[in-house]
Coordinates of C-alpha atoms in Angstrom, one line a residue:
X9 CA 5.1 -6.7 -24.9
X10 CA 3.9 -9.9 -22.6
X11 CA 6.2 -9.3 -20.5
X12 CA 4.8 -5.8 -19.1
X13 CA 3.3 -6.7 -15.9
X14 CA -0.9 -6.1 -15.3
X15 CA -1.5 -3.9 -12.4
X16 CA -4.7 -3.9 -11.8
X17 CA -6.4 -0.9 -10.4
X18 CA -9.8 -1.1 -8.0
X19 CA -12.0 2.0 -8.6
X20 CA -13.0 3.0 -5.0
X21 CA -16.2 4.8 -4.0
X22 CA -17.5 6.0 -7.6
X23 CA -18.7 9.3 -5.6
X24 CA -15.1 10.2 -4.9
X25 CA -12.3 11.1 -5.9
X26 CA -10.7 7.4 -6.9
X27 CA -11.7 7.4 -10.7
X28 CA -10.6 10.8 -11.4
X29 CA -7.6 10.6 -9.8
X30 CA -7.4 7.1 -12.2
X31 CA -8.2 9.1 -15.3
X32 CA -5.5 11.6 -14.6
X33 CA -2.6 8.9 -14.2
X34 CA -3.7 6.8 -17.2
X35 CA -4.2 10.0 -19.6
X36 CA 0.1 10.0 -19.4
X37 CA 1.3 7.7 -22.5
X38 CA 4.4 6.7 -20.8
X39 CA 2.6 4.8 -18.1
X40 CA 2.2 2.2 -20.6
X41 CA 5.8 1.9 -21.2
X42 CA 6.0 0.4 -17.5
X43 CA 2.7 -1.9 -16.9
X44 CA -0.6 -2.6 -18.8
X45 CA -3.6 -1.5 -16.4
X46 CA -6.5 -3.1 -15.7
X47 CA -9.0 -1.5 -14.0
X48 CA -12.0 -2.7 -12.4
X49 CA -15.4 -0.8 -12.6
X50 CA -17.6 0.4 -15.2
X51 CA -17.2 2.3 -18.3
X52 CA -20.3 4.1 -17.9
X53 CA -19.1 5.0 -14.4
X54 CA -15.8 5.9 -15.7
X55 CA -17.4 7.9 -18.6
X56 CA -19.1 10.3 -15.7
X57 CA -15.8 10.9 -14.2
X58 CA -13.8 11.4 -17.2
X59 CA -16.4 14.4 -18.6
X60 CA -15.5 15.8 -15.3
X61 CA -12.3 16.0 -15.7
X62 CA -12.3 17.2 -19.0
X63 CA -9.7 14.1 -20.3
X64 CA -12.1 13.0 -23.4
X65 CA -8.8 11.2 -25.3
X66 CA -8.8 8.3 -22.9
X67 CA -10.7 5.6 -24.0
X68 CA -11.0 2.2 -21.7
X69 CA -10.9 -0.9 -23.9
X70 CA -13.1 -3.5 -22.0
X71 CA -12.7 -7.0 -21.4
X72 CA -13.7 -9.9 -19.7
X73 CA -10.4 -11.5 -17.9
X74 CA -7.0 -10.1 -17.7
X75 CA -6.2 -13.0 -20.3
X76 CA -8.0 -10.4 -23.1
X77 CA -5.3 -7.8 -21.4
X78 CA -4.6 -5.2 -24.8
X79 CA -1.2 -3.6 -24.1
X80 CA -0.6 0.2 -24.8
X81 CA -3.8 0.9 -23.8
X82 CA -6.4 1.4 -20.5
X83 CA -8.2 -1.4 -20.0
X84 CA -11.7 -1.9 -18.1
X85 CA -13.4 -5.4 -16.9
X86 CA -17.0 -4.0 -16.1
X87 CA -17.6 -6.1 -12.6
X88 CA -21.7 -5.2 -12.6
X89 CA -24.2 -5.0 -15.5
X90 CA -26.2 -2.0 -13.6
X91 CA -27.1 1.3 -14.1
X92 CA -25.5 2.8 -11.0
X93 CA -26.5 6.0 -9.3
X94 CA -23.9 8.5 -9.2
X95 CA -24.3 10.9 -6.3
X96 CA -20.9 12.9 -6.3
X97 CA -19.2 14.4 -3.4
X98 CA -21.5 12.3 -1.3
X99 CA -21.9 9.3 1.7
X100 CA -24.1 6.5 -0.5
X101 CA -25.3 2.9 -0.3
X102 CA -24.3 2.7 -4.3
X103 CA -20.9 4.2 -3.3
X104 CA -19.5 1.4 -0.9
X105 CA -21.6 -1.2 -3.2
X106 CA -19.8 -0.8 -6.0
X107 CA -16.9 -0.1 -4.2
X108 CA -16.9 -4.0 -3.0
X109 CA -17.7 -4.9 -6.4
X110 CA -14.6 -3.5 -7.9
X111 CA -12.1 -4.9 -4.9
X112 CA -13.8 -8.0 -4.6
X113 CA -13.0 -9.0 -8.4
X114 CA -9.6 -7.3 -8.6
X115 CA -8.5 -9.0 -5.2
X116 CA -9.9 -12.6 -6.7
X117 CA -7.6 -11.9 -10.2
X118 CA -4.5 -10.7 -7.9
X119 CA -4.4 -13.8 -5.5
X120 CA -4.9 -16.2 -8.2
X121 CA -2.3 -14.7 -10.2
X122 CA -4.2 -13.2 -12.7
X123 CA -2.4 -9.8 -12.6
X124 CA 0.9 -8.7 -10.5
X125 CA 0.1 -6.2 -8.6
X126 CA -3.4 -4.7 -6.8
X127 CA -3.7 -0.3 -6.6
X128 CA -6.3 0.1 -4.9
X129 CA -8.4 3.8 -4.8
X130 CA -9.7 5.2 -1.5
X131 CA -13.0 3.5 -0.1
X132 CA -15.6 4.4 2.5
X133 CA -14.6 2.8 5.7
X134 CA -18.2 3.0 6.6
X135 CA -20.5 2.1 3.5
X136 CA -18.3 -0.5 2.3
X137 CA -19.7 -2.8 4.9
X138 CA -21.4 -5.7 4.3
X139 CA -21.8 -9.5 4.5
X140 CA -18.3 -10.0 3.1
X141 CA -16.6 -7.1 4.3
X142 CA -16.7 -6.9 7.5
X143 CA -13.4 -4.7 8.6
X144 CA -11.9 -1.8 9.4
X145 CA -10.1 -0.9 5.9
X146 CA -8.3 -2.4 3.3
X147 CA -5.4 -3.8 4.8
X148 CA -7.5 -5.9 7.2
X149 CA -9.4 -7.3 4.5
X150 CA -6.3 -8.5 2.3
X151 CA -4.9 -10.0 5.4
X152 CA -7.7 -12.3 6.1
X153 CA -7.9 -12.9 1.7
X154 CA -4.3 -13.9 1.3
X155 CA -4.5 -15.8 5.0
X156 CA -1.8 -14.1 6.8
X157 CA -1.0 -14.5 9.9
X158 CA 0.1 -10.9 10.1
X159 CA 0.7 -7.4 8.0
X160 CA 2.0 -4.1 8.5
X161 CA 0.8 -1.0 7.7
X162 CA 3.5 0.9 5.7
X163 CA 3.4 4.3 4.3
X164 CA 6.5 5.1 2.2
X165 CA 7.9 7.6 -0.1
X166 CA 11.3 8.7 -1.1
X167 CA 12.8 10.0 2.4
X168 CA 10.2 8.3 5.0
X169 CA 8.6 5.0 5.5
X170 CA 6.3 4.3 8.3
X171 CA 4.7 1.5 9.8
X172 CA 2.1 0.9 12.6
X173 CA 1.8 -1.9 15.2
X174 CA -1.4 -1.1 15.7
X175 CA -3.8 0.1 12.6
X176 CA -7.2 0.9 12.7
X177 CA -8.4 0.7 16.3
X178 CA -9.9 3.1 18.9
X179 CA -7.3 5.4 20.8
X180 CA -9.0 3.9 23.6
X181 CA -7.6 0.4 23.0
X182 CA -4.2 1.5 21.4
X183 CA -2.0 0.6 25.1
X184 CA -4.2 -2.8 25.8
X185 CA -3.2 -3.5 22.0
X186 CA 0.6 -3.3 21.8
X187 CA 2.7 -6.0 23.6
X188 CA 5.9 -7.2 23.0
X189 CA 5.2 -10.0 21.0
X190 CA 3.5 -7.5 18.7
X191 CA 6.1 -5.1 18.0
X192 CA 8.7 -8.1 17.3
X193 CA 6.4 -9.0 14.8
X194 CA 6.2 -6.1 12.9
X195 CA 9.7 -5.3 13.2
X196 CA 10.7 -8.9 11.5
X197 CA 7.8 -7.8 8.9
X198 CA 9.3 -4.5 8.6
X199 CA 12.8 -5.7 8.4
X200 CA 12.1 -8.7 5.6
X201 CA 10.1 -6.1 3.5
X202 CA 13.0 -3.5 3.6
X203 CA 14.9 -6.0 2.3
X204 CA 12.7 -7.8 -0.4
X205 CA 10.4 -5.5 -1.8
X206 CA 12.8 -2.1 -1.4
X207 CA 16.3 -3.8 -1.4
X208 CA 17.9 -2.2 1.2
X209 CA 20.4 -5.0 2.5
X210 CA 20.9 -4.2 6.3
X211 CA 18.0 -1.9 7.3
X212 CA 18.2 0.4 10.3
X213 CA 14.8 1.0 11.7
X214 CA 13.7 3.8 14.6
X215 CA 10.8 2.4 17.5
X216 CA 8.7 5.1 18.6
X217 CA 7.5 5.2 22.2
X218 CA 4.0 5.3 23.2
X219 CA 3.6 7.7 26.0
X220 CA 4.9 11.6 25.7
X221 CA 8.7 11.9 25.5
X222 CA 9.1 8.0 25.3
X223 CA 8.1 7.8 29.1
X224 CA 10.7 9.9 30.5
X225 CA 12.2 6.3 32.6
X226 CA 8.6 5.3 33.4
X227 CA 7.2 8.9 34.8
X228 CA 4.6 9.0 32.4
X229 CA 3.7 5.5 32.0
X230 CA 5.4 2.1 31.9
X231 CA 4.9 0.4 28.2
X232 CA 8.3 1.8 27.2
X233 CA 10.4 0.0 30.1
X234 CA 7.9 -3.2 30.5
X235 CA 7.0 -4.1 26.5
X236 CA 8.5 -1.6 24.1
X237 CA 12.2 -1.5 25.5
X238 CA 12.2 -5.9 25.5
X239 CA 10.6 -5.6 22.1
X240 CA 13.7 -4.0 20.9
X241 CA 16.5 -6.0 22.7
X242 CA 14.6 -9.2 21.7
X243 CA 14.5 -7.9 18.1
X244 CA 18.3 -7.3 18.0
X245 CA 19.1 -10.8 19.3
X246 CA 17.0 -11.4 15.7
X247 CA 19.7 -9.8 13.5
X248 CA 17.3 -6.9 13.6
X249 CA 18.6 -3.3 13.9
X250 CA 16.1 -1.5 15.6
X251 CA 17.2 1.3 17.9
X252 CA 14.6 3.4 20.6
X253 CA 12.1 3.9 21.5
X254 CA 12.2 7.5 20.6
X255 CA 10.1 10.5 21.5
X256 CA 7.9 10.8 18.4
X257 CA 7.6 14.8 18.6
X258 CA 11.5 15.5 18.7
X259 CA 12.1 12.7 16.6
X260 CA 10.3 13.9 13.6
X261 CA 10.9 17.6 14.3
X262 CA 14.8 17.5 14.5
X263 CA 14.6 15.3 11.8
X264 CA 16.1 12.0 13.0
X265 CA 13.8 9.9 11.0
X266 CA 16.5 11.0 7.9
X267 CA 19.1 8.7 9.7
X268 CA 16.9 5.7 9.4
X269 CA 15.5 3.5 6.5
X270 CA 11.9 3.1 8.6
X271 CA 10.1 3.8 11.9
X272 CA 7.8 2.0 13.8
X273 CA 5.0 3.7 15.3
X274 CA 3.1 2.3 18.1
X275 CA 0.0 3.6 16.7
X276 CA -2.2 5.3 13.4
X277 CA -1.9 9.2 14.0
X278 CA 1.3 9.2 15.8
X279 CA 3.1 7.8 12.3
X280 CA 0.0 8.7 10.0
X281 CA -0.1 12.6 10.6
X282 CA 4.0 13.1 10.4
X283 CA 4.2 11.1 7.1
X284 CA 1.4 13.4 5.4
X285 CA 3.1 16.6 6.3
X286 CA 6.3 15.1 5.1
X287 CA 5.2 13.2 2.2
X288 CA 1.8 13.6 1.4
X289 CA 1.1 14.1 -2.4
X290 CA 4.2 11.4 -3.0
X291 CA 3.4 9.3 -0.3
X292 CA 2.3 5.3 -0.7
X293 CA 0.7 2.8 1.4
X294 CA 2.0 -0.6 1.1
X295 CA 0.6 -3.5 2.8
X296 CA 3.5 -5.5 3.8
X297 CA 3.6 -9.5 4.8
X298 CA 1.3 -10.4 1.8
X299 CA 2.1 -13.1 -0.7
X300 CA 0.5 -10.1 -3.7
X301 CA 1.4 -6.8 -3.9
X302 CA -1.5 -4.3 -3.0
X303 CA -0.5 0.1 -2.6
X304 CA -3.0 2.7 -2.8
X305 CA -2.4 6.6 -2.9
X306 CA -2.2 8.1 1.1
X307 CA -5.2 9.4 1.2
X308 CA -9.0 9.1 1.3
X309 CA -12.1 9.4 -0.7
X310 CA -12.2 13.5 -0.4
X311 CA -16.0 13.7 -1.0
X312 CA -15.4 17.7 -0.3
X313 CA -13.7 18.1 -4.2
X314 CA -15.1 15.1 -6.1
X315 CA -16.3 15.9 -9.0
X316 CA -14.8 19.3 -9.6
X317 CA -11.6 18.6 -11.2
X318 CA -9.2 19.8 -8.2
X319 CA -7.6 16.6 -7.2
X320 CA -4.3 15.4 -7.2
X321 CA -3.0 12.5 -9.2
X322 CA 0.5 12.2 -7.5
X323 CA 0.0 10.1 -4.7
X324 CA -2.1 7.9 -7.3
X325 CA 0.7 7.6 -9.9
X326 CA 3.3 7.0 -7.2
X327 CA 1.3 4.6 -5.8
X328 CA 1.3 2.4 -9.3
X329 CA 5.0 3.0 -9.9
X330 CA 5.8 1.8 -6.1
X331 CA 3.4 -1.4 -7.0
X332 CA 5.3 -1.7 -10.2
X333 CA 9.1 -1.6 -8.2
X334 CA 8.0 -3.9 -5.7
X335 CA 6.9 -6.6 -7.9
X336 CA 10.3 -6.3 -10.4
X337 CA 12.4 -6.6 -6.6
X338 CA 10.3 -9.5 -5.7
X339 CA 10.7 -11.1 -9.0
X340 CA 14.8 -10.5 -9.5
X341 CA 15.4 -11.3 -5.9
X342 CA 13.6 -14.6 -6.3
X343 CA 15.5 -15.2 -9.9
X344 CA 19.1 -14.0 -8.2
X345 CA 18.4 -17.0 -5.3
X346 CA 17.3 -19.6 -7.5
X347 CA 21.0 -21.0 -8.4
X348 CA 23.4 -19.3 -6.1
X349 CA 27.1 -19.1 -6.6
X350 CA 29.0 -22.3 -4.6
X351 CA 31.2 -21.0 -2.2
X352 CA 34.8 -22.2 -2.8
X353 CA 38.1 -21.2 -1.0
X354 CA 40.4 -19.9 -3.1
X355 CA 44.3 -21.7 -3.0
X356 CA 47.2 -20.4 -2.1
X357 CA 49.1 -22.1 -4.6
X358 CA 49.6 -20.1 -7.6
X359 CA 50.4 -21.8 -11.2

């Protein structure tokens, strides 16, 4: 039973939907047969959400350190001592306050190896501001924690996996952003990940233009000939296959993205809004390039149905059993390169 691996599980804004959607996936007995979860909150915050949703035979067991982990069971580490105010369905102070709270711990427990893997619920990218959090979303935040030089935004599911060169940045500054040297990057990310964390030995990955119809030869705008098109022959030389840059609308729409194990995007909505109408309630995000493992469901904190007992625990459960895959690829890959076979030739001579 030691052997299960401790995902922990950080609650999000306790005025969404994140603890509900929580509730929902741990209520199912054969999660346990997979991981032991951790999550970290409150139980009386955990209590308000759970009368909501009407799942009264889910009881967290708390304790103080993921050493205390018991398995079979939900477990809670309460990270404050407060009462908190519960406002539901609504923009608080408390609700990115607590928010922090719950990701500062369980990012402090997952880098120092406390538990495998990090599932993280949808924040506030607004309220969760403060002193020590000073970006534009999770994956920002984790990259800066775990000191890496660089990350990749990567949504994935079952027939499409997406990644970003540029994440969460103003539309205005998405062409100033991208550069060659910045697409390379994520494609070596990209291309490492595919084949550590999802095992897929020589991976074929789509580029996406920037401008509409890939540029049309430079008609409508230059980044595909000057940075995108370089990117792409410089990433080959690298043993990388990447093939474009494609025309994101016709791309999707024909349904090219099925001949390829991942796409590049140059930008947020261009690969964000295609992946949610393919894959949204099985959908993951993955933050690639990180010594830790860290998904979260694909979508945000949807104030508009908190508290009412409508949302979705899909995206939520996939994201855990994504977190759960990664970490047993990392670990065999790891264990399969420790003592590799010694290449000998073989004789002619037969006895």
């Amino acid at each position: 039973m030691s052997d299960k691996l401790k995902i922990g599980i950080s609650i999000g804004d306790v005025n969404g939907i994140g603890l509900e959607i929580i509730i929902k996936t741990l209520a199912d007995s054969k999660i346990y047969d997979y991981c032991t979860p951790i999550v970290y909150g409150h139980t009386k915050v955990a209590s308000f959400h759970r009368r909501a949703t009407q799942v009264n035979e889910l009881n967290f067991l708390v304790i103080n350190d993921p050493s205390q982990t018991h398995f079979r069971k939900p477990n809670m580490i309460n990270c404050w001592e407060e009462d908190v105010k519960i406002d539901i369905g609504q923009v608080t102070e408390a609700g990115g306050k607590y928010a922090f709270k719950s990701l500062e711990r369980a990012v402090y427990d997952l880098k120092e190896g406390y538990i495998d893997a990090l599932v993280t619920a949808p924040i506030n990218k607004d309220n969760i501001q403060n002193d020590k959090f000073h970006f534009p979303g999770h994956t920002e935040y984790l990259q800066q924690y775990d000191g890496a030089a660089e990350s990749l935004m990567f949504l994935v599911s079952d027939t499409l996996r997406v990644g970003v060169v540029t994440g969460h940045i103003p539309v205005s500054k998405i062409a100033e952003s991208i550069t060659a040297e910045k697409i390379l990057a994520k494609l070596k990310l990209m291309n490492t990940s595919l084949q550590n964390d999802f095992w897929v030995r020589k991976p074929k990955i789509a580029v996406l233009g920037l401008n509409p119809h890939a540029g049309d030869n430079g008609l409508i705008g230059s980044e595909e000939k000057d940075i995108i098109i370089p990117a792409i022959e410089e990433a080959r030389s690298n043993n990388i296959l990447a093939f474009g840059p494609y025309s994101a609308d016709g791309f999707f729409a024909n349904g090219t993205y099925l001949q390829f194990d991942a796409v590049l995007a140059m930008y947020h909505d261009q690969g964000l809004i295609p992946f949610k109408q393919i894959a949204f309630e099985t959908g993951v995000n993955f933050t690639a390039g990180l010594s830790f493992v860290r998904t979260s469901p694909d979508h945000g904190t949807a104030y508009d149905i908190a508290g009412k007992n409508q949302a979705s625990e899909i995206s939520f459960r996939e994201a855990l059993f994504t977190a759960i895959h990664i970490v047993k690829n990392r670990k065999e890959g790891l264990e399969l390169n420790e003592n590799p076979l010694l290449f000998s030739k073989l004789s002619r001579d037969r006895d």
